JSON list of C-alpha atoms in Angstrom, two decimals:
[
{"chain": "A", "resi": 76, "resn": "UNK", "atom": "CA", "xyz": [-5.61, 98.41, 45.20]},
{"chain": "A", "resi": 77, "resn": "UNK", "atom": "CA", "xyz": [-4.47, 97.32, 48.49]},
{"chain": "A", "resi": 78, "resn": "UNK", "atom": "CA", "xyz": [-7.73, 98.12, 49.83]},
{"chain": "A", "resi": 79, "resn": "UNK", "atom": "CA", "xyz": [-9.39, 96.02, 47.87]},
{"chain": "A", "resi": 80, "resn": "UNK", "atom": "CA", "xyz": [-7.73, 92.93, 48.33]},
{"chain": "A", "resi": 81, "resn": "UNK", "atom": "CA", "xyz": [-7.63, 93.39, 52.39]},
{"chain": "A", "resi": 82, "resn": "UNK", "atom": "CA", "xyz": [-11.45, 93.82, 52.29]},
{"chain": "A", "resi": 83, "resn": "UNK", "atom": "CA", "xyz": [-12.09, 91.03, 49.71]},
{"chain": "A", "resi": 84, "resn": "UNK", "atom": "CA", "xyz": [-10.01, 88.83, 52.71]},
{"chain": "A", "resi": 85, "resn": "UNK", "atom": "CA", "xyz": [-11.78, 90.32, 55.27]},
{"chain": "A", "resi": 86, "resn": "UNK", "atom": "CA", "xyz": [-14.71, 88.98, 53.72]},
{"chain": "A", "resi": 87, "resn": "UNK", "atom": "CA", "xyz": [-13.41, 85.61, 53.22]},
{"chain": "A", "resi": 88, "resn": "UNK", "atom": "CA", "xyz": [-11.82, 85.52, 56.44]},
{"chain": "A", "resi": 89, "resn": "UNK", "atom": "CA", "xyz": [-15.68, 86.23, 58.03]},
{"chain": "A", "resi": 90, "resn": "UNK", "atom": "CA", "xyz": [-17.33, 83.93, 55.58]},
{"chain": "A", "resi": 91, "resn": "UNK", "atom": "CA", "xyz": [-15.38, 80.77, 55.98]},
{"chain": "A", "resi": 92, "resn": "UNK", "atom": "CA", "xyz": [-15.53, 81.74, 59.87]},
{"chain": "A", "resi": 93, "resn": "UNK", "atom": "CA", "xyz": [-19.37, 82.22, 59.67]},
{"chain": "A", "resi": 94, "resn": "UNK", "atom": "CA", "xyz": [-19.71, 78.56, 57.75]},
{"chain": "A", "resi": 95, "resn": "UNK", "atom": "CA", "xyz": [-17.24, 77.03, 60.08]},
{"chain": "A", "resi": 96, "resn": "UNK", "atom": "CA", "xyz": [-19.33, 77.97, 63.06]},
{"chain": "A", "resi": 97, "resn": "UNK", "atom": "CA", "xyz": [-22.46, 76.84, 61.73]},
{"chain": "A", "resi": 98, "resn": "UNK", "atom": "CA", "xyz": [-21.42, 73.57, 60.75]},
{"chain": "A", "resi": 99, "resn": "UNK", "atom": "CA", "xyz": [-19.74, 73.44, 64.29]},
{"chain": "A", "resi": 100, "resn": "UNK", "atom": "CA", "xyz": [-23.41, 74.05, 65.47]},
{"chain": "A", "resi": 101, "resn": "UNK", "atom": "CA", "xyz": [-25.10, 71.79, 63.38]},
{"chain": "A", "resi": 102, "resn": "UNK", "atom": "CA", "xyz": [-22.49, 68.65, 64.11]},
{"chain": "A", "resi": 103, "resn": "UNK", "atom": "CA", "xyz": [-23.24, 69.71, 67.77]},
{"chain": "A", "resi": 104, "resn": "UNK", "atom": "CA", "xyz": [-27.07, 69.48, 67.80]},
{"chain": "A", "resi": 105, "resn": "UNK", "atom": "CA", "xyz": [-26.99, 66.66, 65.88]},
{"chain": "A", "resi": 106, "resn": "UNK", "atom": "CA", "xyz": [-24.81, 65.10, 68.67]},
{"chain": "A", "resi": 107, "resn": "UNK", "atom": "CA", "xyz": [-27.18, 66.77, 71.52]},
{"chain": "A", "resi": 108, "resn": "UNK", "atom": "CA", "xyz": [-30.22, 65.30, 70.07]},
{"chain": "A", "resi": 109, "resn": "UNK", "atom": "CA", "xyz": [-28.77, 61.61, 69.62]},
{"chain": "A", "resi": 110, "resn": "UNK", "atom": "CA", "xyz": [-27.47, 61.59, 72.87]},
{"chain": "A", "resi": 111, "resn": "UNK", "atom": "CA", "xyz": [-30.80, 63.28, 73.99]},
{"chain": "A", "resi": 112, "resn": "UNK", "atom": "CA", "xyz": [-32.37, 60.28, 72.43]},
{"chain": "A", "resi": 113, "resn": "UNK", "atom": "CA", "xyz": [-30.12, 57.55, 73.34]},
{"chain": "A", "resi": 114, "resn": "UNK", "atom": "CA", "xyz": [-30.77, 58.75, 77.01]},
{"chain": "A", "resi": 115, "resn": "UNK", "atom": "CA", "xyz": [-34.79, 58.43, 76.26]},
{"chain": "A", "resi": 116, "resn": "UNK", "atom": "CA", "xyz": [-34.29, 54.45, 75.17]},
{"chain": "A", "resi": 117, "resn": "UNK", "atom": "CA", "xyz": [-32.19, 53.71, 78.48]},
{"chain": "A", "resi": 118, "resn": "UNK", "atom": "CA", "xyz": [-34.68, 55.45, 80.47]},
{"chain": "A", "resi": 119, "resn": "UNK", "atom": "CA", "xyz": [-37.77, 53.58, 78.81]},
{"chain": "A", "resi": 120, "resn": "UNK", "atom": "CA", "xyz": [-35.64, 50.16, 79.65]},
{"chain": "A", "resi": 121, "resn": "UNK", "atom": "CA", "xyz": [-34.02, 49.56, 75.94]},
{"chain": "A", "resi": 122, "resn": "UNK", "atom": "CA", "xyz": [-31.06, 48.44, 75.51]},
{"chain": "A", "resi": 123, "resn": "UNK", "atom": "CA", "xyz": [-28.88, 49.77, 72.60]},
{"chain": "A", "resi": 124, "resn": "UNK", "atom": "CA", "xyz": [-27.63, 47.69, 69.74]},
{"chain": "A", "resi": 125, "resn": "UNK", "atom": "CA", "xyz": [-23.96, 48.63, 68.83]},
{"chain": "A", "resi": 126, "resn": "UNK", "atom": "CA", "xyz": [-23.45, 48.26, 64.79]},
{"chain": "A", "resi": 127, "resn": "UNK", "atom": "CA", "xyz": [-21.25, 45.96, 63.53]},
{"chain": "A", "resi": 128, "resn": "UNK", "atom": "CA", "xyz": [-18.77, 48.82, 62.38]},
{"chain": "A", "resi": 129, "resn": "UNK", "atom": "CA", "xyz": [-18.50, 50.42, 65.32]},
{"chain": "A", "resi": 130, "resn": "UNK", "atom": "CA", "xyz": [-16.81, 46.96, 67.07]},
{"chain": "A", "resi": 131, "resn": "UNK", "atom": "CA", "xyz": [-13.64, 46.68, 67.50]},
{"chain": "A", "resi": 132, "resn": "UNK", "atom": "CA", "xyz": [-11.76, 43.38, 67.84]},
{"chain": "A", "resi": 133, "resn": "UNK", "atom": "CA", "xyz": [-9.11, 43.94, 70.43]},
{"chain": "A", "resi": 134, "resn": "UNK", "atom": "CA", "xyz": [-6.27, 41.34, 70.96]},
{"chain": "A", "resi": 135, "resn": "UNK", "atom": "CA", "xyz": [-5.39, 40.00, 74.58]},
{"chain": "A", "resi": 136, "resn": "UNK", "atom": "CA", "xyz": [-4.28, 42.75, 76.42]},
{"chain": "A", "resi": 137, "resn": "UNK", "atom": "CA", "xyz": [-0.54, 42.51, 77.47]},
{"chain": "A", "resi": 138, "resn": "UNK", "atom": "CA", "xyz": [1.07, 42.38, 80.72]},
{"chain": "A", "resi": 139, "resn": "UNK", "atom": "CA", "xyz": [3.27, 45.10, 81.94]},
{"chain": "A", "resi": 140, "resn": "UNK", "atom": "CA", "xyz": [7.01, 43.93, 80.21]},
{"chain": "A", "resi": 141, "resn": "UNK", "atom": "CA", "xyz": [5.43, 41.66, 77.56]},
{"chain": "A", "resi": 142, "resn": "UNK", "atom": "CA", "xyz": [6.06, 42.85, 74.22]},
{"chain": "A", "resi": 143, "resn": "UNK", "atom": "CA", "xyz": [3.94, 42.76, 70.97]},
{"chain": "A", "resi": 144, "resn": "UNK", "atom": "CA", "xyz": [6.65, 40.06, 69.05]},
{"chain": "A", "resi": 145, "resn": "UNK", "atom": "CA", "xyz": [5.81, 36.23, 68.30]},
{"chain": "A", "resi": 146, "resn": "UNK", "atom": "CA", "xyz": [6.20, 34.35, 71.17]},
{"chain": "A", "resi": 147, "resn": "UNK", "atom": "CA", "xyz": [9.90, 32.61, 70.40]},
{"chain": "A", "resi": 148, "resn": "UNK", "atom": "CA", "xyz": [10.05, 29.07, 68.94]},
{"chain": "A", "resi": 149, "resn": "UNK", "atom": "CA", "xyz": [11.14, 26.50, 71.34]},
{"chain": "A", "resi": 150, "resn": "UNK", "atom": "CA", "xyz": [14.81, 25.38, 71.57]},
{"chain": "A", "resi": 151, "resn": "UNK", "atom": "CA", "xyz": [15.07, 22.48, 68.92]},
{"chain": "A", "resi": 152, "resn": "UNK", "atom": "CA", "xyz": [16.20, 19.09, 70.03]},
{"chain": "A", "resi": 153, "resn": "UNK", "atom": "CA", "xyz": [19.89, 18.24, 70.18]},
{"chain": "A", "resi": 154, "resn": "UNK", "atom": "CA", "xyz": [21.51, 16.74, 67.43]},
{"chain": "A", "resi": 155, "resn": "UNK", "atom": "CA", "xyz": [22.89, 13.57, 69.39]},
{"chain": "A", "resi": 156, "resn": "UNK", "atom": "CA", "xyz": [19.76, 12.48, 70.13]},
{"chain": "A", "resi": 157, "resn": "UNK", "atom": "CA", "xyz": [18.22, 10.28, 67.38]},
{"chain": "A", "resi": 158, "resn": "UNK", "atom": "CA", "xyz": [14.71, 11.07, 66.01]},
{"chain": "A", "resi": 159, "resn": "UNK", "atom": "CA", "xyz": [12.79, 8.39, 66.36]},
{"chain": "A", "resi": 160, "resn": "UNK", "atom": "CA", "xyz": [10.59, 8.50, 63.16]},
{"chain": "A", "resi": 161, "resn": "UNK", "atom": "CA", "xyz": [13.57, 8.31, 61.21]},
{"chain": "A", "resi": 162, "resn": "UNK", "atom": "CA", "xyz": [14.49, 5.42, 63.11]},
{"chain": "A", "resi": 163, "resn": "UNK", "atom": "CA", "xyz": [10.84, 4.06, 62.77]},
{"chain": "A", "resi": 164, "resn": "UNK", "atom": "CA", "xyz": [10.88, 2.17, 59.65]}
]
């Protein structure tokens, strides 16, 4: 009985391995060729158009020290000093 079940593994262990590897081959020539054919269109003098999905909107990039927070309000006026559009009417 314990035969049985190592062998029926076996078997799944080679045919999952077999599918993974063809699928690995497929995703790679379908890669190859669209590279392959990418490389034709720069070579006849096209330019490539990137899709609207594929573009990312980045924010500024930061300085070295800055950090990602809200830039901090500025210091409110002092209280002694009237505001003058209460003052205004």
């Amino acid at each position: 009985m314990v035969e049985y079940a190592l062998i029926a593994l076996f078997a799944l262990v080679t045919i999952t391995t077999g599918l993974a590897l063809v699928d690995c081959w497929l995703r790679g020539k379908h890669a190859f060729l669209t590279i392959a054919r990418e490389r034709s269109l720069l070579n006849a003098g096209f330019v490539p158009v990137v899709k609207a999905k594929e573009t990312r909107l980045r924010g500024r990039a930061l300085r070295t020290g800055q950090s990602r927070r809200l830039p901090e309000r500025r210091a409110m006026r002092p209280r002694s000093e009237p505001v003058p559009a209460l003052f205004a009417a």
